[in-house]
CSV table of C-alpha atoms and ligand atoms in Angstrom, one decimal:
chain,number,residue,atom,x,y,z
A,1,UNK,CA,0.0,0.0,0.0
A,2,UNK,CA,1.2,3.5,-0.6
A,3,UNK,CA,1.9,4.8,2.8
A,4,UNK,CA,0.2,7.9,4.2
A,5,UNK,CA,2.7,10.7,4.3
A,6,UNK,CA,3.8,11.8,7.8
A,7,UNK,CA,5.2,15.1,8.9
A,8,UNK,CA,8.7,13.6,8.6
A,9,UNK,CA,8.2,13.0,4.9
A,10,UNK,CA,9.2,15.7,2.4
A,11,UNK,CA,5.9,15.0,0.7
A,12,UNK,CA,3.9,15.9,3.8
A,13,UNK,CA,6.0,19.0,4.5
A,14,UNK,CA,5.2,20.1,0.9
A,15,UNK,CA,1.5,19.5,1.7
A,16,UNK,CA,1.6,21.7,4.8
A,17,UNK,CA,3.6,24.4,3.0
A,18,UNK,CA,1.1,24.3,0.2
A,19,UNK,CA,-1.9,24.8,2.4
A,20,UNK,CA,-0.2,27.6,4.2
A,21,UNK,CA,1.0,29.3,1.0
A,22,UNK,CA,-2.0,28.9,-1.2
A,23,UNK,CA,-4.9,28.9,1.2
A,24,UNK,CA,-4.2,29.9,4.8
A,25,UNK,CA,-2.4,33.1,4.0
A,26,UNK,CA,-5.1,34.3,1.7
A,27,UNK,CA,-7.9,33.2,4.0
A,28,UNK,CA,-6.3,35.1,6.9
A,29,UNK,CA,-7.5,38.4,5.4
A,30,UNK,CA,-10.7,37.6,7.3
A,31,UNK,CA,-13.5,38.6,5.0
A,32,UNK,CA,-16.2,37.6,7.5
A,33,UNK,CA,-16.7,38.2,11.2
A,34,UNK,CA,-18.7,35.0,11.5
A,35,UNK,CA,-15.6,32.8,11.1
A,36,UNK,CA,-14.4,32.1,14.6
A,37,UNK,CA,-11.8,29.5,13.6
A,38,UNK,CA,-10.7,29.1,10.0
A,39,UNK,CA,-7.9,27.1,8.4
A,40,UNK,CA,-5.5,25.5,10.9
A,41,UNK,CA,-7.5,23.5,13.4
A,42,UNK,CA,-9.1,20.1,13.2
A,43,UNK,CA,-12.3,21.8,12.0
A,44,UNK,CA,-13.6,25.3,11.3
A,45,UNK,CA,-15.9,27.1,13.8
A,46,UNK,CA,-18.5,29.5,12.4
A,47,UNK,CA,-21.4,31.4,13.9
A,48,UNK,CA,-24.5,32.8,12.2
A,49,UNK,CA,-25.1,35.6,14.7
A,50,UNK,CA,-21.7,36.6,16.1
A,51,UNK,CA,-23.5,38.8,18.7
A,52,UNK,CA,-25.8,36.1,20.0
A,53,UNK,CA,-23.9,34.1,22.7
A,54,UNK,CA,-27.0,31.8,23.1
A,55,UNK,CA,-26.5,30.3,19.7
A,56,UNK,CA,-24.4,27.1,19.2
A,57,UNK,CA,-21.4,27.3,16.9
A,58,UNK,CA,-21.3,25.3,13.7
A,59,UNK,CA,-18.2,23.0,13.4
A,60,UNK,CA,-17.2,21.8,10.0
A,61,UNK,CA,-14.6,19.2,9.0
A,62,UNK,CA,-13.7,17.8,5.5
A,63,UNK,CA,-11.4,14.9,4.8
A,64,UNK,CA,-10.8,12.9,1.6
A,65,UNK,CA,-9.8,9.3,1.0
A,66,UNK,CA,-8.2,8.3,-2.4
A,67,UNK,CA,-7.6,4.8,-3.7
A,68,UNK,CA,-3.8,4.2,-3.8
A,69,UNK,CA,-3.1,6.9,-1.2
A,70,UNK,CA,-5.4,6.0,1.7
A,71,UNK,CA,-6.6,2.5,0.8
A,72,UNK,CA,-5.6,-0.3,-1.4
A,73,UNK,CA,-7.8,-1.4,-4.3
A,74,UNK,CA,-8.5,-4.7,-2.4
A,75,UNK,CA,-9.6,-2.9,0.8
A,76,UNK,CA,-13.2,-4.0,1.6
A,77,UNK,CA,-15.6,-1.3,0.5
A,78,UNK,CA,-17.3,-1.6,3.9
A,79,UNK,CA,-14.1,-0.4,5.5
A,80,UNK,CA,-13.8,2.5,3.0
A,81,UNK,CA,-17.4,3.6,3.8
A,82,UNK,CA,-16.6,3.5,7.5
A,83,UNK,CA,-13.3,5.3,7.3
A,84,UNK,CA,-14.4,8.2,5.1
A,85,UNK,CA,-16.9,9.1,7.8
A,86,UNK,CA,-14.8,8.1,10.8
A,87,UNK,CA,-11.9,10.3,9.9
A,88,UNK,CA,-14.2,13.3,9.8
A,89,UNK,CA,-15.9,12.4,13.0
A,90,UNK,CA,-12.5,12.2,14.7
A,91,UNK,CA,-11.9,15.9,13.8
A,92,UNK,CA,-15.3,16.8,15.2
A,93,UNK,CA,-14.5,14.8,18.4
A,94,UNK,CA,-11.2,16.8,18.7
A,95,UNK,CA,-13.2,20.0,18.8
A,96,UNK,CA,-15.4,18.6,21.6
A,97,UNK,CA,-18.4,18.9,19.2
A,98,UNK,CA,-21.5,16.8,18.5
A,99,UNK,CA,-21.7,15.7,14.8
A,100,UNK,CA,-25.1,16.3,13.1
A,101,UNK,CA,-24.9,16.2,9.3
A,102,UNK,CA,-22.7,14.8,6.5
A,103,UNK,CA,-22.2,15.5,2.8
A,104,UNK,CA,-20.4,13.2,0.5
A,105,UNK,CA,-18.6,13.8,-2.9
A,106,UNK,CA,-17.8,10.5,-4.6
A,107,UNK,CA,-15.6,9.9,-7.7
A,108,UNK,CA,-16.1,6.5,-9.3
A,109,UNK,CA,-14.3,4.9,-12.2
A,110,UNK,CA,-17.4,2.8,-13.0
A,111,UNK,CA,-20.6,1.8,-11.3
A,112,UNK,CA,-20.0,-1.4,-9.3
A,113,UNK,CA,-23.2,-2.0,-7.5
A,114,UNK,CA,-21.8,-4.6,-5.1
A,115,UNK,CA,-18.9,-2.3,-4.1
A,116,UNK,CA,-21.3,0.6,-3.7
A,117,UNK,CA,-23.7,-1.4,-1.5
A,118,UNK,CA,-20.9,-2.5,0.8
A,119,UNK,CA,-19.5,1.0,0.9
A,120,UNK,CA,-22.9,2.4,1.8
A,121,UNK,CA,-23.4,-0.3,4.5
A,122,UNK,CA,-20.1,0.7,6.1
A,123,UNK,CA,-20.9,4.4,6.0
A,124,UNK,CA,-24.5,4.1,7.3
A,125,UNK,CA,-23.6,1.6,10.1
A,126,UNK,CA,-21.3,4.3,11.6
A,127,UNK,CA,-23.6,7.2,10.7
A,128,UNK,CA,-26.5,5.6,12.4
A,129,UNK,CA,-24.6,4.8,15.6
A,130,UNK,CA,-23.3,8.4,15.7
A,131,UNK,CA,-26.6,10.1,14.9
A,132,UNK,CA,-25.3,11.7,11.7
A,133,UNK,CA,-27.6,12.2,8.7
A,134,UNK,CA,-26.3,12.3,5.1
A,135,UNK,CA,-27.8,15.4,3.6
A,136,UNK,CA,-26.2,15.7,0.2
A,137,UNK,CA,-23.2,15.4,-2.0
A,138,UNK,CA,-22.1,14.8,-5.6
A,139,UNK,CA,-21.2,11.8,-7.7
A,140,UNK,CA,-18.9,11.9,-10.7
A,141,UNK,CA,-16.9,9.6,-13.0
A,142,UNK,CA,-13.1,9.6,-12.2
A,143,UNK,CA,-10.5,7.9,-10.1
A,144,UNK,CA,-11.9,6.3,-7.0
A,145,UNK,CA,-12.0,8.8,-4.1
A,146,UNK,CA,-14.5,10.1,-1.6
A,147,UNK,CA,-14.6,13.4,0.2
A,148,UNK,CA,-16.8,13.8,3.2
A,149,UNK,CA,-17.8,16.9,5.1
A,150,UNK,CA,-19.3,16.6,8.5
A,151,UNK,CA,-20.9,19.5,10.3
A,152,UNK,CA,-21.7,19.5,14.0
A,153,UNK,CA,-22.4,21.8,16.9
A,154,UNK,CA,-20.7,23.0,20.0
A,155,UNK,CA,-22.0,25.6,22.6
A,156,UNK,CA,-21.0,29.1,21.7
A,157,UNK,CA,-17.2,29.7,22.0
A,158,UNK,CA,-16.6,26.4,23.7
A,159,UNK,CA,-14.9,24.5,20.9
A,160,UNK,CA,-11.6,23.0,22.1
A,161,UNK,CA,-8.7,24.3,19.9
A,162,UNK,CA,-5.2,23.2,19.3
A,163,UNK,CA,-3.9,26.5,20.5
A,164,UNK,CA,-4.9,26.5,24.2
A,165,UNK,CA,-2.1,24.4,25.9
A,166,UNK,CA,-0.5,26.1,28.9
A,167,UNK,CA,2.9,25.5,30.4
A,168,UNK,CA,2.6,22.8,33.1
A,169,UNK,CA,-0.4,21.1,31.5
A,170,UNK,CA,-0.2,17.3,31.4
A,171,UNK,CA,-0.4,15.7,27.9
A,172,UNK,CA,-2.6,12.7,27.5
A,173,UNK,CA,-3.4,10.4,24.6
A,174,UNK,CA,-6.3,7.9,24.3
A,175,UNK,CA,-6.0,4.4,23.0
A,176,UNK,CA,-3.0,2.5,21.7
A,177,UNK,CA,-1.2,4.6,19.1
A,178,UNK,CA,0.6,2.6,16.5
A,179,UNK,CA,-1.9,-0.2,16.3
A,180,UNK,CA,-3.6,1.1,13.1
A,181,UNK,CA,-0.2,1.6,11.4
A,182,UNK,CA,0.8,-1.9,12.4
A,183,UNK,CA,-2.5,-3.2,10.9
A,184,UNK,CA,-1.9,-1.3,7.7
A,185,UNK,CA,1.5,-2.9,7.4
A,186,UNK,CA,0.1,-6.4,8.0
A,187,UNK,CA,-2.7,-5.8,5.5
A,188,UNK,CA,-0.1,-4.8,2.9
A,189,UNK,CA,2.0,-7.8,3.5
A,190,UNK,CA,-0.5,-10.7,3.8
A,191,UNK,CA,-3.5,-11.8,1.7
A,192,UNK,CA,-5.1,-13.6,4.6
A,193,UNK,CA,-4.3,-12.5,8.1
A,194,UNK,CA,-4.0,-15.0,11.0
A,195,UNK,CA,-6.8,-14.4,13.6
A,196,UNK,CA,-4.2,-13.1,16.0
A,197,UNK,CA,-3.4,-10.1,13.8
A,198,UNK,CA,-7.0,-9.4,12.7
A,199,UNK,CA,-7.4,-7.1,15.7
A,200,UNK,CA,-4.6,-4.8,14.4
A,201,UNK,CA,-6.0,-4.9,10.8
A,202,UNK,CA,-9.4,-3.8,12.3
A,203,UNK,CA,-7.7,-0.9,14.1
A,204,UNK,CA,-6.7,0.4,10.6
A,205,UNK,CA,-9.9,-0.6,8.7
A,206,UNK,CA,-12.4,0.5,11.4
A,207,UNK,CA,-11.1,3.4,13.5
A,208,UNK,CA,-13.4,4.4,16.3
A,209,UNK,CA,-13.9,8.2,16.5
A,210,UNK,CA,-13.7,9.2,20.1
A,211,UNK,CA,-16.8,11.3,20.1
A,212,UNK,CA,-18.0,10.7,23.6
A,213,UNK,CA,-14.5,11.2,25.0
A,214,UNK,CA,-14.2,14.5,23.2
A,215,UNK,CA,-17.6,15.7,24.5
A,216,UNK,CA,-16.7,14.7,28.1
A,217,UNK,CA,-13.3,16.4,27.9
A,218,UNK,CA,-14.5,19.7,26.4
A,219,UNK,CA,-15.0,21.5,29.7
A,220,UNK,CA,-11.8,20.2,31.2
A,221,UNK,CA,-9.0,20.5,28.7
A,222,UNK,CA,-7.1,23.4,27.3
A,223,UNK,CA,-6.2,22.0,23.9
A,224,UNK,CA,-7.0,18.9,21.8
A,225,UNK,CA,-6.1,17.4,18.4
A,226,UNK,CA,-6.9,14.0,16.8
A,227,UNK,CA,-4.0,11.9,15.7
A,228,UNK,CA,-4.1,11.3,12.0
A,229,UNK,CA,-0.6,12.1,10.9
A,230,UNK,CA,1.1,10.3,13.8
A,231,UNK,CA,1.4,11.1,17.4
A,232,UNK,CA,4.7,13.0,17.1
A,233,UNK,CA,3.6,15.0,14.1
A,234,UNK,CA,0.2,15.9,15.6
A,235,UNK,CA,1.7,16.7,19.0
A,236,UNK,CA,4.0,19.2,17.1
A,237,UNK,CA,0.9,20.7,15.5
A,238,UNK,CA,-0.8,21.2,18.9
A,239,UNK,CA,2.4,22.6,20.4
A,240,UNK,CA,3.1,24.9,17.5
A,241,UNK,CA,-0.5,26.3,17.6
A,242,UNK,CA,0.0,26.9,21.4
A,243,UNK,CA,3.6,28.3,21.0
A,244,UNK,CA,4.8,25.7,23.6
A,245,UNK,CA,7.2,22.8,23.8
A,246,UNK,CA,6.9,19.5,25.7
A,247,UNK,CA,8.9,16.9,27.7
A,248,UNK,CA,7.6,13.4,27.1
A,249,UNK,CA,8.5,9.8,28.0
A,250,UNK,CA,8.1,7.0,25.4
A,251,UNK,CA,7.8,4.4,28.2
A,252,UNK,CA,4.5,6.0,29.2
A,253,UNK,CA,2.8,5.1,25.8
A,254,UNK,CA,0.1,2.5,25.9
A,255,UNK,CA,1.0,0.0,23.2
A,256,UNK,CA,-1.3,-2.7,21.7
A,257,UNK,CA,-0.4,-6.2,22.8
A,258,UNK,CA,-0.2,-7.3,19.2
A,259,UNK,CA,2.2,-4.5,18.5
A,260,UNK,CA,4.3,-5.4,21.5
A,261,UNK,CA,4.5,-9.0,20.6
A,262,UNK,CA,4.8,-8.7,16.8
A,263,UNK,CA,7.4,-5.9,16.6
A,264,UNK,CA,10.7,-5.0,18.3
A,265,UNK,CA,10.4,-2.4,21.1
A,266,UNK,CA,12.0,0.3,18.8
A,267,UNK,CA,9.7,-0.6,15.9
A,268,UNK,CA,6.7,-0.5,18.3
A,269,UNK,CA,7.6,3.0,19.5
A,270,UNK,CA,8.2,4.2,16.0
A,271,UNK,CA,4.8,2.9,14.9
A,272,UNK,CA,3.2,4.7,17.8
A,273,UNK,CA,5.1,8.0,17.1
A,274,UNK,CA,5.1,8.1,13.4
A,275,UNK,CA,2.6,5.5,12.1
A,276,UNK,CA,-0.5,7.7,11.8
A,277,UNK,CA,-4.1,6.8,11.2
A,278,UNK,CA,-4.8,6.2,14.9
A,279,UNK,CA,-7.7,8.7,15.2
A,280,UNK,CA,-7.1,8.9,18.9
A,281,UNK,CA,-7.3,12.1,20.9
A,282,UNK,CA,-4.3,14.0,22.2
A,283,UNK,CA,-5.0,16.7,24.8
A,284,UNK,CA,-3.5,19.1,27.3
A,285,UNK,CA,-5.1,19.4,30.7
A,286,UNK,CA,-4.3,21.6,33.7
A,287,UNK,CA,-3.1,19.6,36.7
A,288,UNK,CA,-6.1,20.8,38.6
A,289,UNK,CA,-8.4,18.9,36.2
A,290,UNK,CA,-6.4,15.7,36.0
A,291,UNK,CA,-8.3,13.9,38.8
A,292,UNK,CA,-11.6,14.6,37.0
A,293,UNK,CA,-10.2,13.3,33.7
A,294,UNK,CA,-9.1,10.0,35.4
A,295,UNK,CA,-12.5,9.7,36.9
A,296,UNK,CA,-14.2,10.1,33.5
A,297,UNK,CA,-11.8,7.7,31.8
A,298,UNK,CA,-13.0,4.8,34.0
A,299,UNK,CA,-16.2,4.9,31.8
A,300,UNK,CA,-14.4,4.9,28.5
A,301,UNK,CA,-13.8,1.9,26.3
A,302,UNK,CA,-10.3,3.0,25.5
A,303,UNK,CA,-7.1,3.3,27.5
A,304,UNK,CA,-5.6,6.6,28.5
A,305,UNK,CA,-1.9,7.5,29.0
A,306,UNK,CA,-0.3,10.6,30.5
A,307,UNK,CA,2.8,10.9,28.2
A,308,UNK,CA,4.3,14.2,29.3
A,309,UNK,CA,4.1,17.8,30.2
A,310,UNK,CA,3.8,21.1,28.3
A,311,UNK,CA,6.9,23.3,28.6
A,312,UNK,CA,7.8,26.9,27.9
A,313,UNK,CA,10.7,25.9,25.6
A,314,UNK,CA,10.3,25.6,21.9
A,315,UNK,CA,11.5,21.9,22.0
A,316,UNK,CA,9.7,18.7,21.9
A,317,UNK,CA,11.9,16.4,24.0
A,318,UNK,CA,11.2,12.7,24.1
A,319,UNK,CA,13.0,10.6,26.7
A,320,UNK,CA,13.1,6.9,27.6
A,321,UNK,CA,13.8,6.9,31.3
A,322,UNK,CA,16.8,9.2,31.8
A,323,UNK,CA,18.0,8.9,28.2
A,324,UNK,CA,16.9,11.2,25.4
A,325,UNK,CA,15.0,9.4,22.6
A,326,UNK,CA,15.5,10.5,19.0
A,327,UNK,CA,12.5,10.5,16.8
A,328,UNK,CA,13.4,9.3,13.2
A,329,UNK,CA,14.6,12.0,11.0
A,330,UNK,CA,12.8,13.3,7.9
A,331,UNK,CA,13.1,11.1,4.9
A,332,UNK,CA,14.2,8.0,6.8
A,333,UNK,CA,11.9,5.1,6.5
A,334,UNK,CA,12.1,2.1,8.8
A,335,UNK,CA,9.4,0.0,7.2
B,401,ADP,P1,-6.6,17.2,9.8
B,401,ADP,O1,-5.5,16.2,9.8
B,401,ADP,O2,-7.0,17.5,11.2
B,401,ADP,O3,-7.8,16.7,8.9
B,401,ADP,P2,-5.3,18.7,7.9
B,401,ADP,O4,-3.8,18.5,8.2
B,401,ADP,O5,-5.9,17.9,6.8
B,401,ADP,O6,-6.1,18.5,9.2
B,401,ADP,O7,-5.5,20.2,7.5
B,401,ADP,C1,-5.0,21.2,8.3
B,401,ADP,C2,-5.8,22.5,8.1
B,401,ADP,O8,-5.7,22.9,6.7
B,401,ADP,C3,-7.3,22.2,8.4
B,401,ADP,O9,-7.8,23.4,9.1
B,401,ADP,C4,-7.9,22.1,7.0
B,401,ADP,O10,-9.3,22.5,7.0
B,401,ADP,C5,-7.0,23.0,6.2
B,401,ADP,N1,-7.0,22.6,4.8
B,401,ADP,C6,-6.5,21.5,4.2
B,401,ADP,N2,-6.6,21.5,2.9
B,401,ADP,C7,-7.2,22.6,2.6
B,401,ADP,C8,-7.6,23.2,1.3
B,401,ADP,N3,-7.4,22.6,0.2
B,401,ADP,N4,-8.3,24.4,1.4
B,401,ADP,C9,-8.5,25.0,2.6
B,401,ADP,N5,-8.1,24.5,3.8
B,401,ADP,C10,-7.5,23.4,3.8
B,402,MG,MG1,-7.5,16.3,12.8
């Protein structure tokens, strides 16, 4: 499978520069007062009546999956249907918002009814569980790709942004980062997976957007992001938006048992740091709210790890015990 670019790839850096150069800079002229948060966070936040604090904010996220880049031709259509919605719901979760509506733009090389039926089953199974209604879209002939936009709501001015982390905040991550990337590797290598590795493949094929977790964290956390590009890359996005650094410990990461048993320790850590596609939540919380977060986490279906602390420095320092831990350089590929 063509791997998803990560921040350490030149290709990904180009993507970020491109967005900044072509879109973000121009958009920053701020034509409209009703855009609270434009380009640069997990989702946009807009408001119909900027002077009415009683009105909920509208939260909008768009993500696209393309065959060859985000999924292999042999990927089950059901998984593609699930993922194209899940990746957007994950961005909505990262804002602490409730998803409401979805629109879908579909490009298809030909009409394959069986593929489309399975795709729709995957999409609607998740949409139904999350209370999201498909309200429109577009369908054209072209290379297989699907772009979904999800809109949701959040109480006025309460969306959780990437930019609010404070020095001294604790950094937490949900779930078991690296499991989805391990699943992606296994899927690319084997036609039929042994049952023991199917759980990892499912982490890649059926990411679970952390909507309830995001909602419960909203009043407690200072900053949040979902992990799509890899823990290290998305941590850097959160810290850059907050103008902070961090000190972290790789031994604090919760790793999936299948990753721990199937990969070396160094590979497992690299999968967790750089693998991407986790769709877990990474957040910064003040020490005074930590006990409340731990209490809430007892009701979650996912694990939670405190991986470090936000610092005033501009550095992101990973350690393993007392030793400093180097994150792979750009351009270097382990797998
Ligand atoms: P995420 O990984 O959370 O989906 P991205 O890295 O895809 O976020 O995008 C970062 C920011 O850039 C987001 O605010 C997104 O809306 C914006 N963005 C990405 N591509 C475009 C584009 N073509 N036009 C305008 N904004 C874009
Ligand atoms: Mg995101």
